[in-house]
N, CA and C of each residue as an Amber inpcrd file, in Angstrom:
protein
   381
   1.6210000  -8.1790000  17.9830000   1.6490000  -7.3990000  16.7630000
   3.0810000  -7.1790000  16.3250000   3.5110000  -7.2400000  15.1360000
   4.6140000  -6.9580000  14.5940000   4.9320000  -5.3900000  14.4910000
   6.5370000  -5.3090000  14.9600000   6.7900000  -4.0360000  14.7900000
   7.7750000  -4.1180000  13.8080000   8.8310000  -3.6030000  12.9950000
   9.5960000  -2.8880000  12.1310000  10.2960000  -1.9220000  12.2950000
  11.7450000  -1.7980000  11.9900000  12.4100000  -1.1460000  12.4940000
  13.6320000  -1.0410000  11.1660000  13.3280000  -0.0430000  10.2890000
  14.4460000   0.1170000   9.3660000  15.6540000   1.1000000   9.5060000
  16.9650000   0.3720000   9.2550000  18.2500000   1.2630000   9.4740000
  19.1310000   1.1470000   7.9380000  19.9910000   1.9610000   8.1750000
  20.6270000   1.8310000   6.6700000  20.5040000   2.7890000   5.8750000
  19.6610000   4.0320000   5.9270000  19.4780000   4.7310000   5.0410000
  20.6440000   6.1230000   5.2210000  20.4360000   7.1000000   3.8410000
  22.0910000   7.8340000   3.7130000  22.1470000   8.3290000   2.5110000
  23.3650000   8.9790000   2.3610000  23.6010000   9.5350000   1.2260000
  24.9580000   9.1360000   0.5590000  24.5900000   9.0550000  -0.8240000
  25.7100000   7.5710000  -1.5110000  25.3470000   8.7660000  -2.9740000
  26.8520000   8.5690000  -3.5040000  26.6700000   9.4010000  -4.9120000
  26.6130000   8.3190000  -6.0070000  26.3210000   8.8480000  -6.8680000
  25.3900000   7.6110000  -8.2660000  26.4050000   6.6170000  -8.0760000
  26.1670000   5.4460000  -8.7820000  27.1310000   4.6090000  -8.7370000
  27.6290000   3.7520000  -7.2730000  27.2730000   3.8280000  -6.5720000
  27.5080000   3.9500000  -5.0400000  26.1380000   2.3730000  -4.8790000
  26.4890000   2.0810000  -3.4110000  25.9810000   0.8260000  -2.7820000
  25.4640000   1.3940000  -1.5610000  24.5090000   0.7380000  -1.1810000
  23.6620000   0.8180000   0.6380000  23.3390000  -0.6360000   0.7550000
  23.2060000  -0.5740000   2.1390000  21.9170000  -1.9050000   2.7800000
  21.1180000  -1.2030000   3.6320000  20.3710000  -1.3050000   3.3890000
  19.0830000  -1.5720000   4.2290000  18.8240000  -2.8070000   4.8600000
  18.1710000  -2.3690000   5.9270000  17.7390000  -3.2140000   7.4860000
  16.3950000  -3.2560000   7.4670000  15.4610000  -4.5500000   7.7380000
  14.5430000  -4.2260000   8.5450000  14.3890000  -5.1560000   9.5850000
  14.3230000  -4.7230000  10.9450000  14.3740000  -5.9300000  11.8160000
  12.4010000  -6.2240000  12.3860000  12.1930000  -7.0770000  12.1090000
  11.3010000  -7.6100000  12.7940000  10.8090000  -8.1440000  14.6320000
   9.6450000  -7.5450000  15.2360000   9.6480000  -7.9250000  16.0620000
   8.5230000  -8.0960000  16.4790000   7.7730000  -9.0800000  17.3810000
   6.5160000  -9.0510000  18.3800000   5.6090000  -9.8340000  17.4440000
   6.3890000 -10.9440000  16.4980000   5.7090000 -11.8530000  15.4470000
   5.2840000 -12.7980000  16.1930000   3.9070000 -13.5310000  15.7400000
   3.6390000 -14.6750000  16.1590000   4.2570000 -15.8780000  15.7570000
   3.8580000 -15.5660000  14.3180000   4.2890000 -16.4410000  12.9480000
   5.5790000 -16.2160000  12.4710000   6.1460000 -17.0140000  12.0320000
   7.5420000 -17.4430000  11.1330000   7.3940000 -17.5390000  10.1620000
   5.8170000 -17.2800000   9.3990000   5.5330000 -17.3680000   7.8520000
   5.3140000 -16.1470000   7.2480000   5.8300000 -15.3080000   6.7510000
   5.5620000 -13.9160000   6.0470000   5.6840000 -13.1860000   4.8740000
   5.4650000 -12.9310000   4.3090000   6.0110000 -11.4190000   3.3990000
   6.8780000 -10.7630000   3.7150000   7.6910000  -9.6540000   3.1320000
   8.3370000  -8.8300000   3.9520000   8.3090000  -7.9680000   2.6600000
   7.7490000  -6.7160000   2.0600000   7.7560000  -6.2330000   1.0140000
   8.8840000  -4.9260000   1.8820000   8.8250000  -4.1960000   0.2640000
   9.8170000  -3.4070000   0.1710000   9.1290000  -2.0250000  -0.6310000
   9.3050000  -1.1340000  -0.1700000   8.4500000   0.0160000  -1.0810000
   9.5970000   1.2800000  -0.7310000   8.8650000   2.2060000  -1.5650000
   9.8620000   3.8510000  -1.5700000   8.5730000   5.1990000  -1.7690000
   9.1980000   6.0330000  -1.6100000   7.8680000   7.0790000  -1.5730000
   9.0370000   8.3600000  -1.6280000   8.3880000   9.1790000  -2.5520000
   9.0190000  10.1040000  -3.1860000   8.0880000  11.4640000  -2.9800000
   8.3630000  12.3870000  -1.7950000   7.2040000  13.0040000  -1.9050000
   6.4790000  14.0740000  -3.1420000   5.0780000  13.7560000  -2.8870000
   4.0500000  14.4380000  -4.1670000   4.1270000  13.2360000  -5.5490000
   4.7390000  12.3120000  -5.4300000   4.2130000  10.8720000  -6.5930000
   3.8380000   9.7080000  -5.4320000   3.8680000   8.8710000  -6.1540000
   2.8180000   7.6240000  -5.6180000   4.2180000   6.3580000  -4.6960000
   3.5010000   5.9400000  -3.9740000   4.3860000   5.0900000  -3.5280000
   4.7400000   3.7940000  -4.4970000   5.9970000   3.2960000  -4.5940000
   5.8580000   2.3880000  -5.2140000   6.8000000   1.6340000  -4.6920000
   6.0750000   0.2820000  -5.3090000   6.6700000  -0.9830000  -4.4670000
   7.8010000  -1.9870000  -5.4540000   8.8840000  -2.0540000  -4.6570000
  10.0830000  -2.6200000  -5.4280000  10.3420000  -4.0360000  -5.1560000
   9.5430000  -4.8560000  -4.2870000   9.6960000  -6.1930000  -4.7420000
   9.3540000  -6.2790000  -3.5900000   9.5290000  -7.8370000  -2.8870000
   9.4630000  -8.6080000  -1.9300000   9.9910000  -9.7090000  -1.7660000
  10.3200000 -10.3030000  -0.6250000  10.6370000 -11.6310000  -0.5010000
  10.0650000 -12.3960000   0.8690000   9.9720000 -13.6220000   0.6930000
   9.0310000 -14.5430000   1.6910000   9.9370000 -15.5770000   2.5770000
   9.0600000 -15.8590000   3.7470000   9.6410000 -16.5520000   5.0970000
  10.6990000 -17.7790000   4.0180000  10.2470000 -18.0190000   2.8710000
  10.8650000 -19.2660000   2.5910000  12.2440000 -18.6920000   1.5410000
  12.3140000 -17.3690000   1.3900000  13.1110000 -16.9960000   0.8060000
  13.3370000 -16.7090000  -0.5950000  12.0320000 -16.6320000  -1.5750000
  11.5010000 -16.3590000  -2.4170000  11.5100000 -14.9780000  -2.6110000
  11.5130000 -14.3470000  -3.5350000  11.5530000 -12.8360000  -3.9000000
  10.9870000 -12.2780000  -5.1090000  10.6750000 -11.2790000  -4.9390000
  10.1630000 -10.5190000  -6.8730000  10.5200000  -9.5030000  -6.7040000
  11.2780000  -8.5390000  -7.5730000  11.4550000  -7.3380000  -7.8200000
  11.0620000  -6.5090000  -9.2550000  10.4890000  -5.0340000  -8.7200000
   9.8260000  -5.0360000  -9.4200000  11.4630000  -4.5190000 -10.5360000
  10.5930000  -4.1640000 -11.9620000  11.3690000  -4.2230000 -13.0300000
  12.7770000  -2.7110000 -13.0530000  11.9600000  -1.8230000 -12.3170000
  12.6580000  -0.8330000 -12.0090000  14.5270000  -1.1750000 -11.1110000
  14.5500000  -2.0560000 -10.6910000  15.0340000  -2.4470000  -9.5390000
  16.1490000  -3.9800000 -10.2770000  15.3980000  -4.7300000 -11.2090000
  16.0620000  -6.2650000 -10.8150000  17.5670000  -5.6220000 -11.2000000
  18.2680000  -6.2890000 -11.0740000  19.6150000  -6.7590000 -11.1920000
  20.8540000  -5.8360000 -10.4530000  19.9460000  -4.8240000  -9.9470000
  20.5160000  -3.5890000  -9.0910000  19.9650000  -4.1580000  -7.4730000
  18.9250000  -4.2200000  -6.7360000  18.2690000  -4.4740000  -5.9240000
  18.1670000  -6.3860000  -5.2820000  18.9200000  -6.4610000  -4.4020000
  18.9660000  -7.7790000  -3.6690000  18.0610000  -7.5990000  -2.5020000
  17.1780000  -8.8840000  -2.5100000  16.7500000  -8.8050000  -1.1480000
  17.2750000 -10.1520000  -0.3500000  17.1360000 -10.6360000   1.2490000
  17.8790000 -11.6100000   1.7670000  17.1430000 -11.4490000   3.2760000
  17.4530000 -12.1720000   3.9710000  17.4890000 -12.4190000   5.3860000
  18.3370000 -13.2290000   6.2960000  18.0040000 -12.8670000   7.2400000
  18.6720000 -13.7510000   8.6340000  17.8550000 -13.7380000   9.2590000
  17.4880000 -15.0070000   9.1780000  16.4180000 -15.4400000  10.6950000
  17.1380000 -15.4990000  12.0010000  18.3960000 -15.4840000  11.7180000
  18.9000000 -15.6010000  13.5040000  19.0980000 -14.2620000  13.9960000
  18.7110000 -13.4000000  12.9380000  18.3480000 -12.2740000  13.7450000
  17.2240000 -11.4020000  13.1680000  16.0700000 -12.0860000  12.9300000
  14.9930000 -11.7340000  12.5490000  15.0150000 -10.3570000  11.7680000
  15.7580000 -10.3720000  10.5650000  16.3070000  -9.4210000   9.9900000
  16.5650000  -9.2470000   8.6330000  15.6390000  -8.5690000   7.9550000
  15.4210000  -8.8810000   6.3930000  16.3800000  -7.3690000   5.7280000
  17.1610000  -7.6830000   4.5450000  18.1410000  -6.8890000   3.9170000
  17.7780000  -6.3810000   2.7910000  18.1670000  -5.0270000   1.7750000
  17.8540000  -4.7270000   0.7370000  19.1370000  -4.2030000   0.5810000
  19.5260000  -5.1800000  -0.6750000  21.0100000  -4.4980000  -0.7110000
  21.0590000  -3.8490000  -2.4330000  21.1610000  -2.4240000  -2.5210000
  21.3040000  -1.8300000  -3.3690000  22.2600000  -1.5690000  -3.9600000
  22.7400000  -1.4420000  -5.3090000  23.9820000  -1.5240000  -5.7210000
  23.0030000  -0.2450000  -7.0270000  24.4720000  -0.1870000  -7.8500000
  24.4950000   0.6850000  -8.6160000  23.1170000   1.8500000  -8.4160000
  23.7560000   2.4720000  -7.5340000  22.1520000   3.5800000  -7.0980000
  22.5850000   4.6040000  -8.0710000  21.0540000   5.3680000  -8.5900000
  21.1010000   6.0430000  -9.4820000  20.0320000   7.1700000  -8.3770000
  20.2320000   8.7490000  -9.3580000  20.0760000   9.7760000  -8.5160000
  18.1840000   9.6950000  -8.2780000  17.6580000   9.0790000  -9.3930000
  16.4140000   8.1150000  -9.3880000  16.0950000   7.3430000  -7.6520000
  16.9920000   6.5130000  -7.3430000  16.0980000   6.0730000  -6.4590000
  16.2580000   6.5550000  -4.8120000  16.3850000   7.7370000  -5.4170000
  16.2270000   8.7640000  -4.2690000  14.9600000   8.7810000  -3.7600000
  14.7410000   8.4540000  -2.1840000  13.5200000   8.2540000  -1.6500000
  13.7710000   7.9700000  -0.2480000  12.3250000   7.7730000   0.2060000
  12.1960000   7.3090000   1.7330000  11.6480000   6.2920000   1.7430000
  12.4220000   5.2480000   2.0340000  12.1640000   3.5990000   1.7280000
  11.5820000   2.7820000   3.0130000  10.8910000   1.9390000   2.8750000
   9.8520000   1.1090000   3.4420000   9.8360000   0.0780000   3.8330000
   9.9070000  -1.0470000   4.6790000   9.9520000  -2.4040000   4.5710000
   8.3430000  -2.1710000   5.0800000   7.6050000  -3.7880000   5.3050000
   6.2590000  -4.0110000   5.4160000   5.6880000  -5.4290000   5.4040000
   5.2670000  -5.7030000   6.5470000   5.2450000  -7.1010000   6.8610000
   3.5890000  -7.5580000   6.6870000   3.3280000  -8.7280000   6.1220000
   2.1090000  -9.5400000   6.5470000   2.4970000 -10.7370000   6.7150000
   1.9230000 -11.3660000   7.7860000   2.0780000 -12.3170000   8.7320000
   0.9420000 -13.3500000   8.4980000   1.3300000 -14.5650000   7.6840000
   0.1420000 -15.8670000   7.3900000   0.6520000 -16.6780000   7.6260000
  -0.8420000 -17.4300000   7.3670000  -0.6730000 -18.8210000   7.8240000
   0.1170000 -20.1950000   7.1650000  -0.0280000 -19.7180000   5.5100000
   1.0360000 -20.3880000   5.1110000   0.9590000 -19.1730000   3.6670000
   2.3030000 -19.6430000   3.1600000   2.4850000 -18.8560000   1.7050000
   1.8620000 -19.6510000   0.3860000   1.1490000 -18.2760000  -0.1800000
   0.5200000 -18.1770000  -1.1350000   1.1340000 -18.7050000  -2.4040000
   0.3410000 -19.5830000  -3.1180000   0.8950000 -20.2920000  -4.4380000
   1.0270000 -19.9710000  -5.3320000   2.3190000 -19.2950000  -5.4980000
   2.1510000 -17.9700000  -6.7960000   2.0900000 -16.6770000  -6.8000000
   1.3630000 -15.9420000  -6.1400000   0.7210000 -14.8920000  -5.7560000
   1.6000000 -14.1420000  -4.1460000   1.4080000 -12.7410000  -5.0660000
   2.6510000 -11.7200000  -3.8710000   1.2630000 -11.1500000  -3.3920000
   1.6470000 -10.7710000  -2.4240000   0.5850000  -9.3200000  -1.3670000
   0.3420000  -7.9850000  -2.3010000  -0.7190000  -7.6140000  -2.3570000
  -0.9110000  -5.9500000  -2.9830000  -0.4670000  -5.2770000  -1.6560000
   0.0580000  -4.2220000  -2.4430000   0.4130000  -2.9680000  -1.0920000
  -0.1780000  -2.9640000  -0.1520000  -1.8770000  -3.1340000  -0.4650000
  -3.1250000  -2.5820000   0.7410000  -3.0840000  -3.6930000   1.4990000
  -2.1680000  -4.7340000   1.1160000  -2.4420000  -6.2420000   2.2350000
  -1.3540000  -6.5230000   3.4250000  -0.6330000  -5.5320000   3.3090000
   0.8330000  -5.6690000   4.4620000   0.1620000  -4.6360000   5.4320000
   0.2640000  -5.4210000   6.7600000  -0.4160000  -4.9670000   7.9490000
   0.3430000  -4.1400000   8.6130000   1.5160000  -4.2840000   8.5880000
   2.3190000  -3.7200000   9.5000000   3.9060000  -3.1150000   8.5630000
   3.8200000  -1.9410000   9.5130000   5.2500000  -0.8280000   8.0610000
   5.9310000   0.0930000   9.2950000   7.0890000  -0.0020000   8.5410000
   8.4640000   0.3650000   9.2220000   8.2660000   2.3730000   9.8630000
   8.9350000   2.7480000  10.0290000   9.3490000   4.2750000  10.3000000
   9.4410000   4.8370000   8.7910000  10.4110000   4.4380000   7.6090000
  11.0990000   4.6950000   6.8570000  12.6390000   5.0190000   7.2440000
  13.4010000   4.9720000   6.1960000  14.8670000   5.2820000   6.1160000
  14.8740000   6.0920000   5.0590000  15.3240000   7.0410000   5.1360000
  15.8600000   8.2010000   4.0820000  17.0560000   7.9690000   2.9660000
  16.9150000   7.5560000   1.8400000  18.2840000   7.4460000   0.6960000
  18.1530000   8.3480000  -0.1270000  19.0670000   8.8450000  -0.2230000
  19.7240000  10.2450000  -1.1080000  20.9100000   9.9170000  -1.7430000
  20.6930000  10.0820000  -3.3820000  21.9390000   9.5110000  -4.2840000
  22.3540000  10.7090000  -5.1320000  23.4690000  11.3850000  -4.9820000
  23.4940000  12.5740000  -5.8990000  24.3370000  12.3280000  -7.0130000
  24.2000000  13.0050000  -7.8780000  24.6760000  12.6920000  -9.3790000
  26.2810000  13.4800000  -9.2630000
């Protein structure tokens, strides 16, 4: 079973940069998802993109051109690198893995389809 393990999280004033970590472990497969979500408590979780074993990505609209995602397979270790943070994406952020057999043609994972999710990391951006 896959475990998850996110580091990186902190407090950065507007304008300001983070990375986020999520390291992967106890995978069978080398073929995956690796989504990305935030949760703000008392609103809804929401999901800010993803990217795949082959290195493919979507972010959602809230996010593009601010929000990088990336990896290193030599250290089984997927990145979210945030730039221009606004006091907005203040949250407790998520990585979240599903593990297949091969990748889907077109088509990302719904939230309810990632099997396996991190601790969270805490980001705090003050104005």
């Amino acid at each position: 079973q896959g475990q998850l393990v996110e580091t990186g999280g902190g407090s950065v004033q507007a304008g300001g940069s983070l990375r986020l970590s999520c390291t992967v472990s106890g995978s069978t497969t080398s073929t995956y998802y690796i989504g990305w979500f935030r949760h703000v408590r008392g609103k809804e979780r929401e999901g800010i993109g993803a990217i795949s074993s082959a290195g493919t990505t979507t972010y959602a609209d809230g996010v593009k051109g601010r929000f990088t995602f990336s990896k290193d397979d030599t250290k089984d270790t997927l990145y979210l690198q945030m730039n221009s943070l606004k006091p907005e994406d203040t949250a407790m952020y998520y990585c979240a893995a599903l593990f297949v057999s091969e990748l889907w043609s077109g088509e990302w994972p719904g939230t309810n389809e990632y099997h396996y999710w991190g601790q969270g990391t805490q980001v705090t951006v003050s104005s």
